[in-house]
PDB file of C-alpha atoms in Angstrom:
ATOM      1  CA  MET A  18       0.670 246.501 -16.993  1.00 53.00           C
ATOM      2  CA  THR A  19       4.264 247.152 -15.993  1.00 46.00           C
ATOM      3  CA  SER A  20       5.441 243.623 -15.140  1.00 51.00           C
ATOM      4  CA  ASP A  21       5.111 240.112 -16.544  1.00 65.00           C
ATOM      5  CA  LEU A  22       6.723 236.708 -16.396  1.00 76.00           C
ATOM      6  CA  ASP A  23      10.395 237.054 -17.210  1.00 82.00           C
ATOM      7  CA  LYS A  24      10.593 233.637 -18.928  1.00 84.00           C
ATOM      8  CA  GLN A  25       8.233 231.398 -20.835  1.00 85.00           C
ATOM      9  CA  LEU A  26       8.703 227.984 -22.423  1.00 85.00           C
ATOM     10  CA  VAL A  27       6.205 228.270 -25.277  1.00 85.00           C
ATOM     11  CA  SER A  28       7.495 229.878 -28.472  1.00 86.00           C
ATOM     12  CA  SER A  29       4.183 230.174 -30.310  1.00 87.00           C
ATOM     13  CA  THR A  30       1.841 232.032 -27.975  1.00 88.00           C
ATOM     14  CA  VAL A  31       1.773 235.344 -26.090  1.00 89.00           C
ATOM     15  CA  SER A  32      -0.731 235.936 -23.297  1.00 88.00           C
ATOM     16  CA  VAL A  33      -1.313 239.454 -21.944  1.00 87.00           C
ATOM     17  CA  GLN A  34      -3.387 240.690 -19.013  1.00 86.00           C
ATOM     18  CA  PHE A  35      -3.955 244.364 -18.294  1.00 84.00           C
ATOM     19  CA  SER A  36      -5.810 246.453 -15.729  1.00 81.00           C
ATOM     20  CA  SER A  37      -6.329 250.008 -14.393  1.00 78.00           C
ATOM     21  CA  PHE A  38      -6.728 251.721 -17.759  1.00 77.00           C
ATOM     22  CA  GLU A  39      -9.094 254.520 -16.703  1.00 75.00           C
ATOM     23  CA  SER A  40     -10.135 257.970 -17.841  1.00 72.00           C
ATOM     24  CA  ALA A  41     -12.309 259.659 -15.226  1.00 70.00           C
ATOM     25  CA  LEU A  42     -13.369 262.404 -17.648  1.00 73.00           C
ATOM     26  CA  HIS A  43     -13.966 260.614 -20.907  1.00 75.00           C
ATOM     27  CA  GLY A  44     -13.846 256.829 -20.428  1.00 74.00           C
ATOM     28  CA  VAL A  45     -11.963 254.341 -22.604  1.00 79.00           C
ATOM     29  CA  MET A  46     -13.364 253.672 -26.058  1.00 78.00           C
ATOM     30  CA  CYS A  47     -11.112 250.796 -27.215  1.00 84.00           C
ATOM     31  CA  PHE A  48      -7.960 248.795 -26.441  1.00 88.00           C
ATOM     32  CA  GLU A  49      -5.149 247.670 -28.718  1.00 90.00           C
ATOM     33  CA  VAL A  50      -2.256 245.300 -28.102  1.00 92.00           C
ATOM     34  CA  ALA A  51       1.124 244.964 -29.826  1.00 93.00           C
ATOM     35  CA  VAL A  52       4.270 242.837 -29.369  1.00 93.00           C
ATOM     36  CA  GLY A  53       7.768 243.923 -30.313  1.00 93.00           C
ATOM     37  CA  THR A  54      11.430 243.493 -29.502  1.00 92.00           C
ATOM     38  CA  GLN A  55      11.556 246.782 -27.604  1.00 92.00           C
ATOM     39  CA  PRO A  56       9.111 248.639 -25.324  1.00 91.00           C
ATOM     40  CA  GLY A  57       6.293 250.096 -27.418  1.00 90.00           C
ATOM     41  CA  GLY A  58       7.473 248.155 -30.472  1.00 92.00           C
ATOM     42  CA  GLU A  59       5.159 246.389 -32.902  1.00 91.00           C
ATOM     43  CA  ASP A  60       7.656 244.625 -35.177  1.00 93.00           C
ATOM     44  CA  VAL A  61       6.347 241.200 -34.121  1.00 92.00           C
ATOM     45  CA  LEU A  62       2.632 242.045 -33.842  1.00 93.00           C
ATOM     46  CA  PRO A  63       1.299 245.454 -34.951  1.00 93.00           C
ATOM     47  CA  PHE A  64      -1.354 247.063 -32.757  1.00 93.00           C
ATOM     48  CA  THR A  65      -4.605 245.159 -33.095  1.00 90.00           C
ATOM     49  CA  LEU A  66      -8.063 245.043 -31.529  1.00 87.00           C
ATOM     50  CA  ALA A  67      -8.452 241.321 -32.192  1.00 85.00           C
ATOM     51  CA  ASN A  68      -8.912 238.686 -29.463  1.00 84.00           C
ATOM     52  CA  ILE A  69      -9.131 241.168 -26.573  1.00 86.00           C
ATOM     53  CA  VAL A  70     -11.509 239.974 -23.865  1.00 85.00           C
ATOM     54  CA  HIS A  71     -12.789 242.598 -21.401  1.00 78.00           C
ATOM     55  CA  ILE A  72     -13.471 241.803 -17.773  1.00 76.00           C
ATOM     56  CA  GLU A  73     -16.909 242.842 -16.633  1.00 68.00           C
ATOM     57  CA  GLN A  74     -17.106 245.510 -13.965  1.00 68.00           C
ATOM     58  CA  PRO A  75     -19.885 247.779 -12.625  1.00 67.00           C
ATOM     59  CA  ASP A  76     -20.057 251.552 -12.824  1.00 67.00           C
ATOM     60  CA  ILE A  77     -17.853 252.076 -15.878  1.00 62.00           C
ATOM     61  CA  VAL A  78     -16.905 255.739 -16.334  1.00 58.00           C
ATOM     62  CA  CYS A  79     -18.656 257.589 -19.182  1.00 58.00           C
ATOM     63  CA  HIS A  80     -20.139 254.359 -20.506  1.00 62.00           C
ATOM     64  CA  GLY A  81     -16.712 253.289 -21.753  1.00 61.00           C
ATOM     65  CA  LEU A  82     -15.042 249.886 -21.706  1.00 72.00           C
ATOM     66  CA  ALA A  83     -13.878 248.006 -18.617  1.00 70.00           C
ATOM     67  CA  SER A  84     -10.408 248.968 -17.423  1.00 73.00           C
ATOM     68  CA  SER A  85      -9.176 245.352 -17.327  1.00 80.00           C
ATOM     69  CA  GLY A  86      -8.917 242.544 -19.840  1.00 84.00           C
ATOM     70  CA  CYS A  87      -6.764 239.888 -21.438  1.00 88.00           C
ATOM     71  CA  VAL A  88      -5.647 238.717 -24.834  1.00 88.00           C
ATOM     72  CA  GLN A  89      -3.865 235.696 -26.267  1.00 89.00           C
ATOM     73  CA  VAL A  90      -2.320 235.625 -29.730  1.00 90.00           C
ATOM     74  CA  ASN A  91      -0.309 233.096 -31.707  1.00 91.00           C
ATOM     75  CA  LEU A  92       3.091 234.451 -32.736  1.00 90.00           C
ATOM     76  CA  PRO A  93       6.380 232.950 -34.030  1.00 90.00           C
ATOM     77  CA  LEU A  94       8.788 233.692 -31.175  1.00 91.00           C
ATOM     78  CA  GLU A  95      12.497 232.887 -31.134  1.00 90.00           C
ATOM     79  CA  PRO A  96      14.215 231.199 -28.167  1.00 90.00           C
ATOM     80  CA  SER A  97      16.559 233.351 -26.063  1.00 88.00           C
ATOM     81  CA  LYS A  98      15.081 236.556 -27.500  1.00 91.00           C
ATOM     82  CA  THR A  99      13.348 239.208 -25.372  1.00 91.00           C
ATOM     83  CA  TYR A 100       9.925 240.566 -26.315  1.00 94.00           C
ATOM     84  CA  PHE A 101       7.728 243.363 -24.923  1.00 93.00           C
ATOM     85  CA  SER A 102       3.935 243.499 -24.809  1.00 92.00           C
ATOM     86  CA  THR A 103       2.305 246.918 -25.171  1.00 92.00           C
ATOM     87  CA  VAL A 104      -1.319 247.756 -24.427  1.00 91.00           C
ATOM     88  CA  ARG A 105      -2.911 251.093 -25.198  1.00 89.00           C
ATOM     89  CA  GLY A 106      -6.363 252.387 -24.472  1.00 85.00           C
ATOM     90  CA  VAL A 107      -7.966 255.139 -26.532  1.00 85.00           C
ATOM     91  CA  THR A 108     -10.419 257.454 -24.757  1.00 83.00           C
ATOM     92  CA  ASN A 109     -13.642 258.812 -26.185  1.00 82.00           C
ATOM     93  CA  VAL A 110     -11.867 262.046 -27.094  1.00 81.00           C
ATOM     94  CA  GLY A 111      -8.892 260.323 -28.742  1.00 82.00           C
ATOM     95  CA  ASN A 112      -6.384 260.457 -25.918  1.00 84.00           C
ATOM     96  CA  VAL A 113      -4.073 257.432 -25.688  1.00 86.00           C
ATOM     97  CA  LEU A 114      -3.177 255.584 -22.471  1.00 84.00           C
ATOM     98  CA  GLU A 115      -0.220 253.310 -23.226  1.00 86.00           C
ATOM     99  CA  THR A 116       2.116 251.085 -21.196  1.00 87.00           C
ATOM    100  CA  SER A 117       4.580 248.278 -21.929  1.00 89.00           C
ATOM    101  CA  SER A 118       5.722 245.249 -19.966  1.00 88.00           C
ATOM    102  CA  ASP A 119       9.273 244.900 -18.681  1.00 87.00           C
ATOM    103  CA  GLY A 120       9.981 242.140 -21.198  1.00 88.00           C
ATOM    104  CA  PHE A 121       9.908 238.340 -21.372  1.00 90.00           C
ATOM    105  CA  THR A 122      12.250 235.775 -22.929  1.00 88.00           C
ATOM    106  CA  VAL A 123      11.496 232.419 -24.529  1.00 87.00           C
ATOM    107  CA  ASP A 124      13.612 229.887 -22.628  1.00 85.00           C
ATOM    108  CA  GLN A 125      13.924 226.388 -24.102  1.00 82.00           C
ATOM    109  CA  THR A 126      17.392 225.529 -22.769  1.00 82.00           C
ATOM    110  CA  PRO A 127      17.853 223.597 -19.494  1.00 80.00           C
ATOM    111  CA  SER A 128      20.286 224.928 -16.944  1.00 76.00           C
ATOM    112  CA  THR A 129      23.901 223.759 -17.027  1.00 78.00           C
ATOM    113  CA  ILE A 130      25.160 222.082 -13.857  1.00 72.00           C
ATOM    114  CA  TYR A 131      28.837 222.043 -12.894  1.00 72.00           C
ATOM    115  CA  ILE A 132      30.101 219.918 -10.003  1.00 66.00           C
ATOM    116  CA  ASP A 133      33.556 221.291  -9.236  1.00 68.00           C
ATOM    117  CA  SER A 134      34.057 220.444  -5.570  1.00 66.00           C
ATOM    118  CA  THR A 135      35.232 217.311  -3.802  1.00 61.00           C
ATOM    119  CA  VAL A 136      32.571 214.859  -2.682  1.00 55.00           C
ATOM    120  CA  LEU A 137      32.261 214.717   1.117  1.00 56.00           C
ATOM    121  CA  VAL A 138      31.829 211.075   2.061  1.00 52.00           C
ATOM    122  CA  THR A 139      29.887 209.612   4.952  1.00 53.00           C
ATOM    123  CA  TRP A 140      29.833 205.828   4.527  1.00 50.00           C
ATOM    124  CA  LEU A 141      32.875 203.582   4.575  1.00 52.00           C
ATOM    125  CA  GLY A 142      32.827 200.854   1.967  1.00 53.00           C
ATOM    126  CA  LYS A 143      29.681 202.160   0.271  1.00 57.00           C
ATOM    127  CA  PRO A 144      29.399 204.143  -2.990  1.00 60.00           C
ATOM    128  CA  ASP A 145      28.916 207.876  -2.390  1.00 62.00           C
ATOM    129  CA  ILE A 146      27.016 209.476  -5.283  1.00 69.00           C
ATOM    130  CA  ILE A 147      25.709 213.042  -5.349  1.00 72.00           C
ATOM    131  CA  SER A 148      22.856 213.743  -7.776  1.00 78.00           C
ATOM    132  CA  VAL A 149      21.805 217.303  -8.605  1.00 78.00           C
ATOM    133  CA  TRP A 150      18.593 218.368 -10.310  1.00 76.00           C
ATOM    134  CA  ALA A 151      18.114 221.976 -11.417  1.00 80.00           C
ATOM    135  CA  GLU A 152      14.714 223.281 -12.551  1.00 78.00           C
ATOM    136  CA  ASN A 153      14.550 226.706 -14.120  1.00 74.00           C
ATOM    137  CA  SER A 154      11.656 229.147 -14.036  1.00 74.00           C
ATOM    138  CA  VAL A 155       9.869 227.553 -17.024  1.00 73.00           C
ATOM    139  CA  GLY A 156      10.079 224.002 -15.666  1.00 75.00           C
ATOM    140  CA  LEU A 157      13.036 222.687 -17.673  1.00 77.00           C
ATOM    141  CA  VAL A 158      15.060 220.204 -15.618  1.00 80.00           C
ATOM    142  CA  SER A 159      18.773 219.410 -15.832  1.00 80.00           C
ATOM    143  CA  LYS A 160      20.410 216.471 -14.072  1.00 78.00           C
ATOM    144  CA  ALA A 161      24.003 215.787 -13.075  1.00 75.00           C
ATOM    145  CA  ARG A 162      25.690 213.304 -10.785  1.00 70.00           C
ATOM    146  CA  THR A 163      29.149 212.691  -9.460  1.00 66.00           C
ATOM    147  CA  GLY A 164      31.130 209.551 -10.117  1.00 64.00           C
ATOM    148  CA  THR A 165      31.029 206.700  -7.638  1.00 64.00           C
ATOM    149  CA  VAL A 166      33.471 207.090  -4.764  1.00 63.00           C
ATOM    150  CA  VAL A 167      34.091 204.339  -2.197  1.00 64.00           C
ATOM    151  CA  ILE A 168      36.103 205.123   0.930  1.00 68.00           C
ATOM    152  CA  ASP A 169      38.187 202.216   2.226  1.00 70.00           C
ATOM    153  CA  LYS A 170      40.240 202.629   5.406  1.00 76.00           C
ATOM    154  CA  THR A 171      40.839 198.943   6.099  1.00 82.00           C
ATOM    155  CA  ALA A 172      43.389 196.629   4.517  1.00 87.00           C
ATOM    156  CA  PRO A 173      42.395 193.243   3.061  1.00 90.00           C
ATOM    157  CA  LYS A 174      42.177 190.270   5.394  1.00 92.00           C
ATOM    158  CA  ALA A 175      45.151 187.915   5.176  1.00 93.00           C
ATOM    159  CA  GLY A 176      44.740 184.584   3.466  1.00 94.00           C
ATOM    160  CA  THR A 177      46.682 181.314   3.589  1.00 96.00           C
ATOM    161  CA  VAL A 178      49.706 180.580   1.406  1.00 97.00           C
ATOM    162  CA  TRP A 179      50.618 176.989   0.588  1.00 96.00           C
ATOM    163  CA  CYS A 180      53.943 175.868  -0.887  1.00 96.00           C
ATOM    164  CA  PRO A 181      55.547 172.394  -0.839  1.00 95.00           C
ATOM    165  CA  ALA A 182      57.826 171.717   2.122  1.00 95.00           C
ATOM    166  CA  PHE A 183      60.602 170.502  -0.216  1.00 95.00           C
ATOM    167  CA  ILE A 184      61.331 170.766  -3.909  1.00 94.00           C
ATOM    168  CA  GLN A 185      63.988 169.354  -6.190  1.00 92.00           C
ATOM    169  CA  ALA A 186      66.565 171.756  -7.540  1.00 92.00           C
ATOM    170  CA  SER A 187      65.393 171.226 -11.112  1.00 91.00           C
ATOM    171  CA  VAL A 188      61.675 171.557 -10.386  1.00 93.00           C
ATOM    172  CA  PRO A 189      59.804 174.907 -10.368  1.00 94.00           C
ATOM    173  CA  LEU A 190      58.283 176.072  -7.093  1.00 95.00           C
ATOM    174  CA  VAL A 191      54.481 176.249  -7.367  1.00 96.00           C
ATOM    175  CA  CYS A 192      52.576 178.076  -4.612  1.00 96.00           C
ATOM    176  CA  THR A 193      48.874 178.744  -4.170  1.00 97.00           C
ATOM    177  CA  TRP A 194      46.890 180.988  -1.847  1.00 96.00           C
ATOM    178  CA  THR A 195      43.311 181.477  -0.746  1.00 95.00           C
ATOM    179  CA  GLY A 196      41.250 183.407   1.781  1.00 94.00           C
ATOM    180  CA  PHE A 197      42.327 186.980   0.974  1.00 95.00           C
ATOM    181  CA  VAL A 198      39.182 189.106   1.403  1.00 92.00           C
ATOM    182  CA  ASP A 199      38.366 192.807   1.157  1.00 89.00           C
ATOM    183  CA  THR A 200      34.734 193.582   1.972  1.00 83.00           C
ATOM    184  CA  GLU A 201      34.863 197.176   0.722  1.00 79.00           C
ATOM    185  CA  LEU A 202      36.975 197.245  -2.442  1.00 80.00           C
ATOM    186  CA  PRO A 203      38.236 194.565  -4.835  1.00 86.00           C
ATOM    187  CA  ILE A 204      41.730 193.162  -4.440  1.00 93.00           C
ATOM    188  CA  ARG A 205      43.555 194.671  -7.390  1.00 92.00           C
ATOM    189  CA  GLU A 206      46.697 192.544  -7.426  1.00 96.00           C
ATOM    190  CA  PHE A 207      48.952 190.111  -5.584  1.00 97.00           C
ATOM    191  CA  ARG A 208      52.703 190.574  -5.180  1.00 96.00           C
ATOM    192  CA  ILE A 209      54.886 187.502  -4.733  1.00 97.00           C
ATOM    193  CA  MET A 210      58.450 187.313  -3.396  1.00 96.00           C
ATOM    194  CA  MET A 211      60.741 184.756  -1.759  1.00 97.00           C
ATOM    195  CA  GLY A 212      63.647 184.959   0.644  1.00 96.00           C
ATOM    196  CA  HIS A 213      65.410 183.547   3.693  1.00 95.00           C
ATOM    197  CA  SER A 214      62.771 184.973   6.054  1.00 95.00           C
ATOM    198  CA  LYS A 215      59.171 186.125   5.938  1.00 95.00           C
ATOM    199  CA  GLY A 216      58.913 189.338   3.940  1.00 94.00           C
ATOM    200  CA  ASP A 217      62.406 188.873   2.445  1.00 95.00           C
ATOM    201  CA  ASN A 218      62.893 188.999  -1.337  1.00 94.00           C
ATOM    202  CA  SER A 219      66.551 187.992  -1.615  1.00 94.00           C
ATOM    203  CA  MET A 220      65.749 184.816  -3.580  1.00 94.00           C
ATOM    204  CA  PHE A 221      62.958 186.169  -5.781  1.00 95.00           C
ATOM    205  CA  SER A 222      62.584 189.921  -5.952  1.00 90.00           C
ATOM    206  CA  GLY A 223      58.914 189.885  -6.793  1.00 85.00           C
ATOM    207  CA  SER A 224      56.214 189.582  -9.419  1.00 93.00           C
ATOM    208  CA  VAL A 225      52.697 190.992  -9.724  1.00 95.00           C
ATOM    209  CA  VAL A 226      49.590 189.092 -10.811  1.00 96.00           C
ATOM    210  CA  PRO A 227      45.960 190.267 -11.129  1.00 94.00           C
ATOM    211  CA  GLY A 228      43.670 189.989  -8.121  1.00 94.00           C
ATOM    212  CA  TYR A 229      41.759 187.011  -9.519  1.00 93.00           C
ATOM    213  CA  ILE A 230      44.904 184.800  -9.741  1.00 95.00           C
ATOM    214  CA  GLN A 231      45.517 182.332  -6.898  1.00 95.00           C
ATOM    215  CA  THR A 232      48.636 180.468  -7.987  1.00 96.00           C
ATOM    216  CA  PHE A 233      52.160 181.334  -9.082  1.00 96.00           C
ATOM    217  CA  THR A 234      55.184 179.433 -10.347  1.00 96.00           C
ATOM    218  CA  ILE A 235      58.763 180.498  -9.597  1.00 95.00           C
ATOM    219  CA  ASP A 236      61.105 178.961 -12.165  1.00 94.00           C
ATOM    220  CA  GLY A 237      64.765 178.200 -11.495  1.00 92.00           C
ATOM    221  CA  VAL A 238      64.721 179.088  -7.820  1.00 93.00           C
ATOM    222  CA  GLY A 239      65.613 175.536  -6.751  1.00 92.00           C
ATOM    223  CA  GLU A 240      69.064 175.899  -8.289  1.00 91.00           C
ATOM    224  CA  LYS A 241      69.748 178.867  -5.987  1.00 92.00           C
ATOM    225  CA  MET A 242      68.535 177.182  -2.813  1.00 93.00           C
ATOM    226  CA  GLU A 243      71.018 175.652  -0.389  1.00 92.00           C
ATOM    227  CA  ARG A 244      70.739 172.310   1.304  1.00 89.00           C
ATOM    228  CA  ARG A 245      69.271 172.446   4.833  1.00 90.00           C
ATOM    229  CA  ALA A 246      68.401 176.149   4.467  1.00 94.00           C
ATOM    230  CA  LYS A 247      64.855 177.388   4.978  1.00 96.00           C
ATOM    231  CA  TYR A 248      63.043 179.754   2.661  1.00 97.00           C
ATOM    232  CA  TYR A 249      59.676 181.523   2.758  1.00 97.00           C
ATOM    233  CA  VAL A 250      57.285 182.859   0.133  1.00 97.00           C
ATOM    234  CA  THR A 251      55.461 186.126   0.887  1.00 97.00           C
ATOM    235  CA  VAL A 252      52.177 186.957  -0.872  1.00 97.00           C
ATOM    236  CA  THR A 253      50.950 190.550  -0.545  1.00 96.00           C
ATOM    237  CA  ALA A 254      47.335 191.456  -1.363  1.00 96.00           C
ATOM    238  CA  VAL A 255      46.838 195.022  -2.656  1.00 95.00           C
ATOM    239  CA  ASN A 256      43.368 196.579  -2.860  1.00 91.00           C
ATOM    240  CA  SER A 257      42.161 199.420  -5.085  1.00 85.00           C
ATOM    241  CA  VAL A 258      43.505 202.152  -2.782  1.00 85.00           C
ATOM    242  CA  ASP A 259      46.933 200.497  -2.351  1.00 88.00           C
ATOM    243  CA  MET A 260      46.320 199.138   1.134  1.00 90.00           C
ATOM    244  CA  THR A 261      48.215 195.881   1.629  1.00 94.00           C
ATOM    245  CA  LYS A 262      48.178 192.701   3.684  1.00 94.00           C
ATOM    246  CA  ASN A 263      50.893 190.017   3.793  1.00 96.00           C
ATOM    247  CA  ALA A 264      50.635 186.265   4.242  1.00 96.00           C
ATOM    248  CA  PHE A 265      53.520 183.803   4.406  1.00 97.00           C
ATOM    249  CA  SER A 266      54.171 180.202   3.531  1.00 96.00           C
ATOM    250  CA  GLU A 267      55.623 177.617   5.863  1.00 96.00           C
ATOM    251  CA  ALA A 268      59.345 176.893   5.550  1.00 96.00           C
ATOM    252  CA  ILE A 269      60.494 175.532   2.187  1.00 95.00           C
ATOM    253  CA  GLY A 270      63.631 173.477   1.610  1.00 95.00           C
ATOM    254  CA  VAL A 271      65.464 171.920  -1.308  1.00 93.00           C
ATOM    255  CA  ASP A 272      66.211 168.199  -1.505  1.00 89.00           C
ATOM    256  CA  LEU A 273      69.518 167.618  -3.294  1.00 84.00           C
ATOM    257  CA  THR A 274      70.100 163.965  -2.340  1.00 82.00           C
ATOM    258  CA  PRO A 275      68.108 160.821  -3.005  1.00 81.00           C
ATOM    259  CA  PRO A 276      67.099 158.559  -0.111  1.00 80.00           C
ATOM    260  CA  GLN A 277      69.810 156.251   1.244  1.00 80.00           C
ATOM    261  CA  LYS A 278      69.459 152.689   0.130  1.00 80.00           C
ATOM    262  CA  GLY A 279      68.282 150.170   2.682  1.00 78.00           C
ATOM    263  CA  MET A 280      68.858 146.423   3.176  1.00 80.00           C
ATOM    264  CA  VAL A 281      66.679 143.600   1.951  1.00 76.00           C
ATOM    265  CA  VAL A 282      66.858 140.260   3.884  1.00 71.00           C
ATOM    266  CA  ASP A 283      65.647 137.037   2.350  1.00 68.00           C
ATOM    267  CA  LEU A 284      64.415 134.418   4.841  1.00 65.00           C
ATOM    268  CA  THR A 285      64.790 130.723   3.986  1.00 65.00           C
ATOM    269  CA  SER A 286      61.656 129.829   5.902  1.00 65.00           C
ATOM    270  CA  VAL A 287      58.612 131.487   7.288  1.00 64.00           C
ATOM    271  CA  TYR A 288      58.111 131.319  11.020  1.00 63.00           C
ATOM    272  CA  ARG A 289      54.756 131.938  12.655  1.00 66.00           C
ATOM    273  CA  ILE A 290      54.733 132.990  16.252  1.00 62.00           C
ATOM    274  CA  ASP A 291      51.611 133.085  18.390  1.00 63.00           C
ATOM    275  CA  VAL A 292      52.337 135.737  20.986  1.00 58.00           C
ATOM    276  CA  THR A 293      49.319 134.719  23.044  1.00 63.00           C
ATOM    277  CA  THR A 294      50.994 131.446  23.976  1.00 59.00           C
ATOM    278  CA  LEU A 295      54.262 132.987  25.054  1.00 53.00           C
ATOM    279  CA  TRP A 296      55.084 133.160  28.768  1.00 54.00           C
ATOM    280  CA  LEU A 297      57.780 135.226  30.250  1.00 51.00           C
TER     281      LEU A 297
END
């Protein structure tokens, strides 16, 4: 017996198998087993004859015991500590045949898994998750997984922006939008600005609202607008990886004058004309 299992999970039992203990001249009279913290040691279990089971075999030398057997004993073992089993056979003339195992350790701690490399992705718009299971030699399993990573290489789809065609100078400008869609990642925010052309921010430099908002009010902008000038509102959708898509309103103007008054004519009588009876 020169080798054994290097690790075991159980901390209360030691099992030993041995073979090839032979004395061609005298035969083996008895076997003893011990367990210690060093080869040949017996500080955990002193040498004992108890519980040894011999394997039957024919033609035993000098009417001695079989050269092979096994034993199992209950012992208080400590995790992460190395122990050595020692078996010795005593011949009929008192000679000792002794050998020790190469040591075993009680392992009750799962392996530690470290994921320290970048996740290589394969699917656009789908979560990429790597799960790792590690099983050690005694059957203890550790699990680890990476965080969810979604790869998005496409910008959101543009929606429609609606603003009134005209506003009064003293009335706030209220605009709404709809139809912005990103099929891979959520729209994180919307950016709003206003200027003399699409994409211009000379009238309103910009504001940011969360991605679930679909309306915005620009206060005081009517006082800056000029009569007969055209203005445009730009709404920019921004997804979770900062990809953007713009949409623009139709032209917006300011109305600074009331309608011109008309003329009301009172008729002294009511005339009814039947056009079907008229001839040219």
